Amino acid sequence: MTATDDLDLSACLDFAVDLALDAGAVLRAYFGGSLMVETKSSEIDPVTDADRASEALILERLRHHFPDHAILAEESGHQEGTHFTWLVDPLDGTVNFAHGLPHYAVSIALYRGRTGLVGVIYEPERDELFWAVRGRGAWLRRRRERRLYRLHVSDARRLRESIIATGFHYLRETLDRNNIAEFSEIVMRAQGIRRAGSAALDLAYVAAGRLDGYWEYYMSPWDIGAGGLIVQEAGGILRTVEGEAWDPWQTSTVASGPALMPLFLEALRRAREA
Ligand code: IPD
Ligand code: CA
Ligand code: CA
């Protein structure tokens, strides 16, 4: 055991919560104003000055408080460190944000190797803070309210009674799995399907039982690291679309309550094999 194995997870949670709230305040200050928008991997993949300002704040404080930890942040790449890694999406939902659509979030997670320890997602517009610590459940707090809500995934058993969320990668025109066959299958079987534009919030909403399931291909660890832990701590299941064990470095993510997962995976398998 190294010295860093003694990490105080409650202190890490408090730190990550403060960071997410402050980064969220930065985003809110930019939201609705005139933004500098550039593109990254393709002409539909935007980054704004708000993404960069939020990430700069987060990285500055992470480096100061945990100088030996690794960081995997969307806009700045990978900083080497110990086996503790912070996964940082400074603005999840950039397309929404750039269009003035108020559905976006900050997502911060701490992992040891491939195991989630702390996950925090903050949605500034509704002032909703979702978090989880490994083994201590998943929670929601709104700052204007005093109480905490414990999160539980839904007990939906059938796609017919389920709202399912998904997303489509920015490189969907060229990727081998563009998700269209899967979308066609699920849209015909579920009660409703949503493409709301923030994977972090899709997972937080599965944890809260607002959505019954979520799947997507080719996510990056910063998109789903915090949300994955929050779903697990809310009693949910995570798998790859092949039904294999999940972690944020896998190339697909399927999330739901335990009762729905077998039929959900079966529908996705049918779509892939069609
Ligand atoms: C994107 C969102 C979107 C998902 C994309 C992500 P970004 O993240 O989470 O919902 O479908 O795959 O890349 O670019 O807004 O941080
Ligand atoms: Ca982002
Ligand atoms: Ca993202």
PDB file of C-alpha atoms and ligand atoms in Angstrom:
ATOM      1  CA  MET A   1       0.000   0.000   0.000  1.00  0.00           C
ATOM      2  CA  THR A   2       1.382   3.418  -0.951  1.00  0.00           C
ATOM      3  CA  ALA A   3       0.753   6.627   0.988  1.00  0.00           C
ATOM      4  CA  THR A   4      -1.869   7.714  -1.553  1.00  0.00           C
ATOM      5  CA  ASP A   5      -3.961   4.589  -0.862  1.00  0.00           C
ATOM      6  CA  ASP A   6      -4.999   6.405   2.322  1.00  0.00           C
ATOM      7  CA  LEU A   7      -6.968   8.975   0.322  1.00  0.00           C
ATOM      8  CA  ASP A   8      -9.851  10.461   2.321  1.00  0.00           C
ATOM      9  CA  LEU A   9     -12.790   9.967  -0.053  1.00  0.00           C
ATOM     10  CA  SER A  10     -15.086  12.308   1.897  1.00  0.00           C
ATOM     11  CA  ALA A  11     -12.541  15.079   1.451  1.00  0.00           C
ATOM     12  CA  CYS A  12     -12.175  14.179  -2.251  1.00  0.00           C
ATOM     13  CA  LEU A  13     -15.960  14.370  -2.623  1.00  0.00           C
ATOM     14  CA  ASP A  14     -16.121  17.797  -0.943  1.00  0.00           C
ATOM     15  CA  PHE A  15     -13.293  18.980  -3.172  1.00  0.00           C
ATOM     16  CA  ALA A  16     -14.948  17.672  -6.352  1.00  0.00           C
ATOM     17  CA  VAL A  17     -18.331  19.169  -5.371  1.00  0.00           C
ATOM     18  CA  ASP A  18     -16.812  22.629  -4.812  1.00  0.00           C
ATOM     19  CA  LEU A  19     -14.968  22.322  -8.100  1.00  0.00           C
ATOM     20  CA  ALA A  20     -18.091  21.314 -10.049  1.00  0.00           C
ATOM     21  CA  LEU A  21     -20.160  24.131  -8.487  1.00  0.00           C
ATOM     22  CA  ASP A  22     -17.501  26.730  -9.293  1.00  0.00           C
ATOM     23  CA  ALA A  23     -17.018  25.420 -12.840  1.00  0.00           C
ATOM     24  CA  GLY A  24     -20.814  25.444 -13.236  1.00  0.00           C
ATOM     25  CA  ALA A  25     -20.874  29.115 -12.204  1.00  0.00           C
ATOM     26  CA  VAL A  26     -18.278  29.840 -14.895  1.00  0.00           C
ATOM     27  CA  LEU A  27     -20.462  28.104 -17.497  1.00  0.00           C
ATOM     28  CA  ARG A  28     -23.587  29.963 -16.396  1.00  0.00           C
ATOM     29  CA  ALA A  29     -21.789  33.276 -16.796  1.00  0.00           C
ATOM     30  CA  TYR A  30     -21.027  32.393 -20.428  1.00  0.00           C
ATOM     31  CA  PHE A  31     -24.413  30.787 -21.184  1.00  0.00           C
ATOM     32  CA  GLY A  32     -26.586  32.802 -23.579  1.00  0.00           C
ATOM     33  CA  GLY A  33     -23.790  35.282 -24.334  1.00  0.00           C
ATOM     34  CA  SER A  34     -21.685  35.483 -27.453  1.00  0.00           C
ATOM     35  CA  LEU A  35     -19.300  32.549 -27.585  1.00  0.00           C
ATOM     36  CA  MET A  36     -16.111  31.845 -29.477  1.00  0.00           C
ATOM     37  CA  VAL A  37     -16.856  28.498 -31.162  1.00  0.00           C
ATOM     38  CA  GLU A  38     -14.207  26.366 -32.878  1.00  0.00           C
ATOM     39  CA  THR A  39     -14.446  22.792 -34.113  1.00  0.00           C
ATOM     40  CA  LYS A  40     -12.348  19.742 -33.173  1.00  0.00           C
ATOM     41  CA  SER A  41     -12.586  16.206 -34.627  1.00  0.00           C
ATOM     42  CA  SER A  42     -15.154  17.164 -37.298  1.00  0.00           C
ATOM     43  CA  GLU A  43     -17.150  20.229 -38.312  1.00  0.00           C
ATOM     44  CA  ILE A  44     -20.022  19.181 -36.006  1.00  0.00           C
ATOM     45  CA  ASP A  45     -17.746  18.775 -32.928  1.00  0.00           C
ATOM     46  CA  PRO A  46     -17.571  22.208 -31.219  1.00  0.00           C
ATOM     47  CA  VAL A  47     -15.479  23.650 -28.403  1.00  0.00           C
ATOM     48  CA  THR A  48     -16.187  27.084 -26.941  1.00  0.00           C
ATOM     49  CA  ASP A  49     -14.343  29.533 -24.732  1.00  0.00           C
ATOM     50  CA  ALA A  50     -16.718  28.391 -21.953  1.00  0.00           C
ATOM     51  CA  ASP A  51     -15.434  24.769 -22.219  1.00  0.00           C
ATOM     52  CA  ARG A  52     -11.874  26.100 -21.964  1.00  0.00           C
ATOM     53  CA  ALA A  53     -12.523  28.480 -19.053  1.00  0.00           C
ATOM     54  CA  SER A  54     -14.281  25.751 -17.060  1.00  0.00           C
ATOM     55  CA  GLU A  55     -11.476  23.264 -17.713  1.00  0.00           C
ATOM     56  CA  ALA A  56      -8.749  25.792 -16.823  1.00  0.00           C
ATOM     57  CA  LEU A  57     -10.354  26.384 -13.412  1.00  0.00           C
ATOM     58  CA  ILE A  58     -10.732  22.661 -12.728  1.00  0.00           C
ATOM     59  CA  LEU A  59      -7.199  21.723 -13.815  1.00  0.00           C
ATOM     60  CA  GLU A  60      -5.552  24.536 -11.904  1.00  0.00           C
ATOM     61  CA  ARG A  61      -7.135  23.392  -8.642  1.00  0.00           C
ATOM     62  CA  LEU A  62      -6.629  19.682  -9.303  1.00  0.00           C
ATOM     63  CA  ARG A  63      -2.920  20.181  -9.978  1.00  0.00           C
ATOM     64  CA  HIS A  64      -2.562  22.276  -6.845  1.00  0.00           C
ATOM     65  CA  HIS A  65      -4.373  19.830  -4.508  1.00  0.00           C
ATOM     66  CA  PHE A  66      -3.342  16.496  -6.048  1.00  0.00           C
ATOM     67  CA  PRO A  67      -0.042  17.175  -7.843  1.00  0.00           C
ATOM     68  CA  ASP A  68       0.799  13.461  -8.169  1.00  0.00           C
ATOM     69  CA  HIS A  69      -2.591  12.292  -9.528  1.00  0.00           C
ATOM     70  CA  ALA A  70      -3.177  11.604 -13.220  1.00  0.00           C
ATOM     71  CA  ILE A  71      -5.715  13.741 -15.086  1.00  0.00           C
ATOM     72  CA  LEU A  72      -7.701  12.828 -18.199  1.00  0.00           C
ATOM     73  CA  ALA A  73      -9.487  15.998 -19.299  1.00  0.00           C
ATOM     74  CA  GLU A  74     -11.380  16.494 -22.536  1.00  0.00           C
ATOM     75  CA  GLU A  75      -9.711  19.656 -23.806  1.00  0.00           C
ATOM     76  CA  SER A  76      -6.144  19.082 -22.548  1.00  0.00           C
ATOM     77  CA  GLY A  77      -5.520  15.364 -22.874  1.00  0.00           C
ATOM     78  CA  HIS A  78      -3.696  13.173 -20.409  1.00  0.00           C
ATOM     79  CA  GLN A  79      -1.387  14.173 -17.570  1.00  0.00           C
ATOM     80  CA  GLU A  80       0.561  11.220 -16.147  1.00  0.00           C
ATOM     81  CA  GLY A  81       0.478  10.507 -12.426  1.00  0.00           C
ATOM     82  CA  THR A  82      -0.201   7.780  -9.862  1.00  0.00           C
ATOM     83  CA  HIS A  83      -2.866   5.107 -10.309  1.00  0.00           C
ATOM     84  CA  PHE A  84      -5.445   7.722  -9.214  1.00  0.00           C
ATOM     85  CA  THR A  85      -6.997   9.458 -12.242  1.00  0.00           C
ATOM     86  CA  TRP A  86      -9.348  12.423 -12.375  1.00  0.00           C
ATOM     87  CA  LEU A  87     -11.725  12.289 -15.360  1.00  0.00           C
ATOM     88  CA  VAL A  88     -12.863  15.782 -16.302  1.00  0.00           C
ATOM     89  CA  ASP A  89     -15.524  16.906 -18.748  1.00  0.00           C
ATOM     90  CA  PRO A  90     -15.653  20.681 -18.166  1.00  0.00           C
ATOM     91  CA  LEU A  91     -18.846  21.044 -20.227  1.00  0.00           C
ATOM     92  CA  ASP A  92     -20.856  18.021 -21.286  1.00  0.00           C
ATOM     93  CA  GLY A  93     -23.492  19.098 -23.779  1.00  0.00           C
ATOM     94  CA  THR A  94     -21.449  21.630 -25.730  1.00  0.00           C
ATOM     95  CA  VAL A  95     -23.764  21.483 -28.765  1.00  0.00           C
ATOM     96  CA  ASN A  96     -26.745  22.336 -26.521  1.00  0.00           C
ATOM     97  CA  PHE A  97     -24.738  25.069 -24.809  1.00  0.00           C
ATOM     98  CA  ALA A  98     -23.599  26.657 -28.070  1.00  0.00           C
ATOM     99  CA  HIS A  99     -27.241  26.767 -29.254  1.00  0.00           C
ATOM    100  CA  GLY A 100     -28.576  28.256 -26.004  1.00  0.00           C
ATOM    101  CA  LEU A 101     -30.320  25.021 -25.010  1.00  0.00           C
ATOM    102  CA  PRO A 102     -30.183  24.846 -21.185  1.00  0.00           C
ATOM    103  CA  HIS A 103     -29.212  21.193 -20.764  1.00  0.00           C
ATOM    104  CA  TYR A 104     -25.522  20.754 -19.994  1.00  0.00           C
ATOM    105  CA  ALA A 105     -23.296  19.776 -17.071  1.00  0.00           C
ATOM    106  CA  VAL A 106     -19.862  19.581 -15.485  1.00  0.00           C
ATOM    107  CA  SER A 107     -18.664  16.018 -14.867  1.00  0.00           C
ATOM    108  CA  ILE A 108     -15.758  15.116 -12.543  1.00  0.00           C
ATOM    109  CA  ALA A 109     -14.759  11.639 -11.362  1.00  0.00           C
ATOM    110  CA  LEU A 110     -11.914  10.080  -9.409  1.00  0.00           C
ATOM    111  CA  TYR A 111     -10.878   6.533 -10.356  1.00  0.00           C
ATOM    112  CA  ARG A 112      -8.289   4.160  -8.946  1.00  0.00           C
ATOM    113  CA  GLY A 113      -7.236   2.183 -11.999  1.00  0.00           C
ATOM    114  CA  ARG A 114     -10.584   1.269 -13.582  1.00  0.00           C
ATOM    115  CA  THR A 115     -12.581   1.490 -10.342  1.00  0.00           C
ATOM    116  CA  GLY A 116     -14.714   4.545  -9.654  1.00  0.00           C
ATOM    117  CA  LEU A 117     -14.265   6.144  -6.223  1.00  0.00           C
ATOM    118  CA  VAL A 118     -16.026   9.515  -6.497  1.00  0.00           C
ATOM    119  CA  GLY A 119     -18.356  10.921  -9.170  1.00  0.00           C
ATOM    120  CA  VAL A 120     -19.923  14.389  -9.325  1.00  0.00           C
ATOM    121  CA  ILE A 121     -22.189  15.857 -12.021  1.00  0.00           C
ATOM    122  CA  TYR A 122     -23.492  19.420 -11.706  1.00  0.00           C
ATOM    123  CA  GLU A 123     -26.250  20.829 -13.894  1.00  0.00           C
ATOM    124  CA  PRO A 124     -26.194  24.618 -13.395  1.00  0.00           C
ATOM    125  CA  GLU A 125     -29.529  25.568 -14.989  1.00  0.00           C
ATOM    126  CA  ARG A 126     -31.705  23.490 -12.619  1.00  0.00           C
ATOM    127  CA  ASP A 127     -29.010  23.718  -9.940  1.00  0.00           C
ATOM    128  CA  GLU A 128     -28.931  19.937  -9.568  1.00  0.00           C
ATOM    129  CA  LEU A 129     -25.890  18.247  -8.082  1.00  0.00           C
ATOM    130  CA  PHE A 130     -25.624  14.459  -8.464  1.00  0.00           C
ATOM    131  CA  TRP A 131     -22.874  12.562  -6.711  1.00  0.00           C
ATOM    132  CA  ALA A 132     -21.723   9.174  -5.502  1.00  0.00           C
ATOM    133  CA  VAL A 133     -18.895   7.738  -3.453  1.00  0.00           C
ATOM    134  CA  ARG A 134     -18.088   4.060  -3.870  1.00  0.00           C
ATOM    135  CA  GLY A 135     -20.118   2.014  -1.382  1.00  0.00           C
ATOM    136  CA  ARG A 136     -22.002   5.060  -0.013  1.00  0.00           C
ATOM    137  CA  GLY A 137     -24.931   5.397  -2.437  1.00  0.00           C
ATOM    138  CA  ALA A 138     -25.873   8.035  -4.989  1.00  0.00           C
ATOM    139  CA  TRP A 139     -27.417  11.368  -4.073  1.00  0.00           C
ATOM    140  CA  LEU A 140     -29.035  14.517  -5.454  1.00  0.00           C
ATOM    141  CA  ARG A 141     -29.083  17.966  -3.894  1.00  0.00           C
ATOM    142  CA  ARG A 142     -30.445  21.296  -5.090  1.00  0.00           C
ATOM    143  CA  ARG A 143     -28.746  24.181  -3.324  1.00  0.00           C
ATOM    144  CA  ARG A 144     -32.003  26.064  -2.687  1.00  0.00           C
ATOM    145  CA  GLU A 145     -33.336  23.020  -0.778  1.00  0.00           C
ATOM    146  CA  ARG A 146     -31.867  21.677   2.420  1.00  0.00           C
ATOM    147  CA  ARG A 147     -32.687  18.012   1.929  1.00  0.00           C
ATOM    148  CA  LEU A 148     -30.772  15.302   0.133  1.00  0.00           C
ATOM    149  CA  TYR A 149     -32.454  12.791  -2.152  1.00  0.00           C
ATOM    150  CA  ARG A 150     -31.129   9.249  -2.309  1.00  0.00           C
ATOM    151  CA  LEU A 151     -31.130   8.045  -5.917  1.00  0.00           C
ATOM    152  CA  HIS A 152     -32.554   4.728  -7.098  1.00  0.00           C
ATOM    153  CA  VAL A 153     -32.765   3.404 -10.630  1.00  0.00           C
ATOM    154  CA  SER A 154     -36.236   2.537 -11.922  1.00  0.00           C
ATOM    155  CA  ASP A 155     -37.684  -0.935 -11.597  1.00  0.00           C
ATOM    156  CA  ALA A 156     -38.973  -0.993 -15.202  1.00  0.00           C
ATOM    157  CA  ARG A 157     -38.964  -4.537 -16.616  1.00  0.00           C
ATOM    158  CA  ARG A 158     -40.084  -3.989 -20.199  1.00  0.00           C
ATOM    159  CA  LEU A 159     -39.020  -1.604 -22.947  1.00  0.00           C
ATOM    160  CA  ARG A 160     -42.713  -0.781 -23.482  1.00  0.00           C
ATOM    161  CA  GLU A 161     -42.824   0.979 -20.104  1.00  0.00           C
ATOM    162  CA  SER A 162     -39.405   2.630 -20.493  1.00  0.00           C
ATOM    163  CA  ILE A 163     -37.912   5.928 -21.641  1.00  0.00           C
ATOM    164  CA  ILE A 164     -34.498   5.200 -23.101  1.00  0.00           C
ATOM    165  CA  ALA A 165     -31.788   7.750 -23.934  1.00  0.00           C
ATOM    166  CA  THR A 166     -28.948   7.510 -26.420  1.00  0.00           C
ATOM    167  CA  GLY A 167     -26.468   9.633 -28.362  1.00  0.00           C
ATOM    168  CA  PHE A 168     -24.553   9.663 -31.618  1.00  0.00           C
ATOM    169  CA  HIS A 169     -20.812  10.229 -31.899  1.00  0.00           C
ATOM    170  CA  TYR A 170     -19.452  13.305 -33.712  1.00  0.00           C
ATOM    171  CA  LEU A 171     -17.702  10.978 -36.218  1.00  0.00           C
ATOM    172  CA  ARG A 172     -20.887   8.983 -36.886  1.00  0.00           C
ATOM    173  CA  GLU A 173     -20.634   9.482 -40.657  1.00  0.00           C
ATOM    174  CA  THR A 174     -17.460   7.390 -40.790  1.00  0.00           C
ATOM    175  CA  LEU A 175     -17.611   5.053 -37.751  1.00  0.00           C
ATOM    176  CA  ASP A 176     -18.530   1.400 -38.259  1.00  0.00           C
ATOM    177  CA  ARG A 177     -21.211   1.625 -35.528  1.00  0.00           C
ATOM    178  CA  ASN A 178     -23.254   4.737 -36.266  1.00  0.00           C
ATOM    179  CA  ASN A 179     -26.062   3.604 -33.895  1.00  0.00           C
ATOM    180  CA  ILE A 180     -28.855   3.987 -36.477  1.00  0.00           C
ATOM    181  CA  ALA A 181     -29.891   0.293 -36.500  1.00  0.00           C
ATOM    182  CA  GLU A 182     -29.966   0.235 -32.690  1.00  0.00           C
ATOM    183  CA  PHE A 183     -31.947   3.483 -32.589  1.00  0.00           C
ATOM    184  CA  SER A 184     -34.496   2.074 -35.087  1.00  0.00           C
ATOM    185  CA  GLU A 185     -34.954  -1.062 -32.991  1.00  0.00           C
ATOM    186  CA  ILE A 186     -35.337   0.698 -29.629  1.00  0.00           C
ATOM    187  CA  VAL A 187     -37.586   3.493 -30.929  1.00  0.00           C
ATOM    188  CA  MET A 188     -40.081   0.863 -32.114  1.00  0.00           C
ATOM    189  CA  ARG A 189     -40.039  -1.028 -28.790  1.00  0.00           C
ATOM    190  CA  ALA A 190     -39.718   1.596 -26.039  1.00  0.00           C
ATOM    191  CA  GLN A 191     -42.384   3.899 -24.653  1.00  0.00           C
ATOM    192  CA  GLY A 192     -40.133   6.830 -25.543  1.00  0.00           C
ATOM    193  CA  ILE A 193     -36.632   7.591 -26.737  1.00  0.00           C
ATOM    194  CA  ARG A 194     -34.581  10.734 -26.010  1.00  0.00           C
ATOM    195  CA  ARG A 195     -31.432  12.262 -27.480  1.00  0.00           C
ATOM    196  CA  ALA A 196     -30.948  15.101 -25.018  1.00  0.00           C
ATOM    197  CA  GLY A 197     -27.269  15.867 -25.773  1.00  0.00           C
ATOM    198  CA  SER A 198     -25.444  15.230 -22.496  1.00  0.00           C
ATOM    199  CA  ALA A 199     -24.238  11.710 -21.714  1.00  0.00           C
ATOM    200  CA  ALA A 200     -23.370  12.742 -18.153  1.00  0.00           C
ATOM    201  CA  LEU A 201     -26.959  13.883 -17.523  1.00  0.00           C
ATOM    202  CA  ASP A 202     -28.371  10.828 -19.323  1.00  0.00           C
ATOM    203  CA  LEU A 203     -26.557   8.653 -16.770  1.00  0.00           C
ATOM    204  CA  ALA A 204     -27.477  10.888 -13.819  1.00  0.00           C
ATOM    205  CA  TYR A 205     -31.119  10.646 -14.907  1.00  0.00           C
ATOM    206  CA  VAL A 206     -30.928   6.846 -15.161  1.00  0.00           C
ATOM    207  CA  ALA A 207     -29.604   6.876 -11.583  1.00  0.00           C
ATOM    208  CA  ALA A 208     -32.521   9.112 -10.545  1.00  0.00           C
ATOM    209  CA  GLY A 209     -35.089   6.835 -12.224  1.00  0.00           C
ATOM    210  CA  ARG A 210     -36.130   9.653 -14.602  1.00  0.00           C
ATOM    211  CA  LEU A 211     -34.848   7.592 -17.505  1.00  0.00           C
ATOM    212  CA  ASP A 212     -35.064   3.790 -17.502  1.00  0.00           C
ATOM    213  CA  GLY A 213     -32.030   3.162 -19.677  1.00  0.00           C
ATOM    214  CA  TYR A 214     -29.228   4.648 -21.766  1.00  0.00           C
ATOM    215  CA  TRP A 215     -26.811   3.316 -24.358  1.00  0.00           C
ATOM    216  CA  GLU A 216     -24.157   4.855 -26.580  1.00  0.00           C
ATOM    217  CA  TYR A 217     -21.015   3.887 -28.537  1.00  0.00           C
ATOM    218  CA  TYR A 218     -17.507   5.368 -28.466  1.00  0.00           C
ATOM    219  CA  MET A 219     -17.791   7.493 -25.364  1.00  0.00           C
ATOM    220  CA  SER A 220     -14.673   8.883 -23.731  1.00  0.00           C
ATOM    221  CA  PRO A 221     -13.884   8.201 -20.049  1.00  0.00           C
ATOM    222  CA  TRP A 222     -14.568  11.846 -19.108  1.00  0.00           C
ATOM    223  CA  ASP A 223     -18.130  11.633 -20.531  1.00  0.00           C
ATOM    224  CA  ILE A 224     -19.213   8.637 -18.482  1.00  0.00           C
ATOM    225  CA  GLY A 225     -16.799   8.162 -15.552  1.00  0.00           C
ATOM    226  CA  ALA A 226     -18.868  10.093 -12.984  1.00  0.00           C
ATOM    227  CA  GLY A 227     -22.243   9.011 -14.380  1.00  0.00           C
ATOM    228  CA  GLY A 228     -21.253   5.346 -14.437  1.00  0.00           C
ATOM    229  CA  LEU A 229     -20.379   5.339 -10.743  1.00  0.00           C
ATOM    230  CA  ILE A 230     -23.563   7.278  -9.886  1.00  0.00           C
ATOM    231  CA  VAL A 231     -25.682   4.672 -11.748  1.00  0.00           C
ATOM    232  CA  GLN A 232     -23.929   1.781  -9.977  1.00  0.00           C
ATOM    233  CA  GLU A 233     -24.392   3.399  -6.572  1.00  0.00           C
ATOM    234  CA  ALA A 234     -28.093   3.947  -7.375  1.00  0.00           C
ATOM    235  CA  GLY A 235     -28.488   0.185  -7.819  1.00  0.00           C
ATOM    236  CA  GLY A 236     -28.101   0.177 -11.601  1.00  0.00           C
ATOM    237  CA  ILE A 237     -26.213  -2.113 -13.952  1.00  0.00           C
ATOM    238  CA  LEU A 238     -23.637  -1.129 -16.558  1.00  0.00           C
ATOM    239  CA  ARG A 239     -22.514  -3.320 -19.428  1.00  0.00           C
ATOM    240  CA  THR A 240     -20.969  -3.007 -22.867  1.00  0.00           C
ATOM    241  CA  VAL A 241     -23.439  -3.617 -25.714  1.00  0.00           C
ATOM    242  CA  GLU A 242     -21.991  -7.136 -25.930  1.00  0.00           C
ATOM    243  CA  GLY A 243     -23.055  -7.675 -22.307  1.00  0.00           C
ATOM    244  CA  GLU A 244     -19.462  -7.640 -21.022  1.00  0.00           C
ATOM    245  CA  ALA A 245     -18.175  -5.991 -17.831  1.00  0.00           C
ATOM    246  CA  TRP A 246     -18.111  -2.206 -18.114  1.00  0.00           C
ATOM    247  CA  ASP A 247     -15.662   0.518 -17.214  1.00  0.00           C
ATOM    248  CA  PRO A 248     -15.329   4.035 -18.678  1.00  0.00           C
ATOM    249  CA  TRP A 249     -12.551   2.934 -21.068  1.00  0.00           C
ATOM    250  CA  GLN A 250     -14.838   0.479 -22.917  1.00  0.00           C
ATOM    251  CA  THR A 251     -16.116   1.474 -26.369  1.00  0.00           C
ATOM    252  CA  SER A 252     -19.813   1.154 -25.510  1.00  0.00           C
ATOM    253  CA  THR A 253     -22.047   1.760 -22.518  1.00  0.00           C
ATOM    254  CA  VAL A 254     -25.457   0.323 -21.632  1.00  0.00           C
ATOM    255  CA  ALA A 255     -27.055   1.435 -18.332  1.00  0.00           C
ATOM    256  CA  SER A 256     -30.377   0.529 -16.706  1.00  0.00           C
ATOM    257  CA  GLY A 257     -31.963  -0.991 -13.648  1.00  0.00           C
ATOM    258  CA  PRO A 258     -31.303  -4.720 -13.124  1.00  0.00           C
ATOM    259  CA  ALA A 259     -34.802  -5.781 -14.198  1.00  0.00           C
ATOM    260  CA  LEU A 260     -34.599  -4.202 -17.653  1.00  0.00           C
ATOM    261  CA  MET A 261     -30.994  -5.051 -18.592  1.00  0.00           C
ATOM    262  CA  PRO A 262     -31.511  -8.546 -20.125  1.00  0.00           C
ATOM    263  CA  LEU A 263     -34.254  -7.408 -22.539  1.00  0.00           C
ATOM    264  CA  PHE A 264     -32.445  -4.152 -23.283  1.00  0.00           C
ATOM    265  CA  LEU A 265     -29.252  -6.020 -24.259  1.00  0.00           C
ATOM    266  CA  GLU A 266     -31.282  -8.514 -26.264  1.00  0.00           C
ATOM    267  CA  ALA A 267     -32.928  -5.719 -28.301  1.00  0.00           C
ATOM    268  CA  LEU A 268     -29.531  -4.124 -28.978  1.00  0.00           C
ATOM    269  CA  ARG A 269     -28.097  -7.504 -30.013  1.00  0.00           C
ATOM    270  CA  ARG A 270     -30.977  -8.063 -32.454  1.00  0.00           C
ATOM    271  CA  ALA A 271     -30.328  -4.663 -33.999  1.00  0.00           C
ATOM    272  CA  ARG A 272     -26.586  -5.321 -34.388  1.00  0.00           C
ATOM    273  CA  GLU A 273     -27.177  -8.695 -36.017  1.00  0.00           C
ATOM    274  CA  ALA A 274     -29.988  -7.590 -38.332  1.00  0.00           C
TER     275      ALA A 274
HETATM  276  C1  IPD B   1     -21.078  14.778 -25.960  1.00  0.00           C
HETATM  277  C2  IPD B   1     -22.394  14.599 -25.234  1.00  0.00           C
HETATM  278  C3  IPD B   1     -23.386  13.868 -26.121  1.00  0.00           C
HETATM  279  C4  IPD B   1     -22.844  12.551 -26.597  1.00  0.00           C
HETATM  280  C5  IPD B   1     -21.520  12.753 -27.308  1.00  0.00           C
HETATM  281  C6  IPD B   1     -20.535  13.453 -26.372  1.00  0.00           C
HETATM  282  P1  IPD B   1     -19.636  16.950 -25.315  1.00  0.00           P
HETATM  283  O1  IPD B   1     -20.117  15.403 -25.120  1.00  0.00           O
HETATM  284  O2  IPD B   1     -22.219  13.862 -24.050  1.00  0.00           O
HETATM  285  O3  IPD B   1     -24.602  13.613 -25.448  1.00  0.00           O
HETATM  286  O4  IPD B   1     -23.766  11.954 -27.466  1.00  0.00           O
HETATM  287  O5  IPD B   1     -21.027  11.477 -27.668  1.00  0.00           O
HETATM  288  O6  IPD B   1     -19.302  13.607 -27.018  1.00  0.00           O
HETATM  289  O7  IPD B   1     -18.914  17.031 -26.617  1.00  0.00           O
HETATM  290  O8  IPD B   1     -20.833  17.800 -25.261  1.00  0.00           O
HETATM  291  O9  IPD B   1     -18.715  17.121 -24.138  1.00  0.00           O
HETATM  292 CA    CA B   2     -17.205  18.357 -23.177  1.00  0.00          CA
HETATM  293 CA    CA B   3     -18.770  15.031 -23.106  1.00  0.00          CA
END
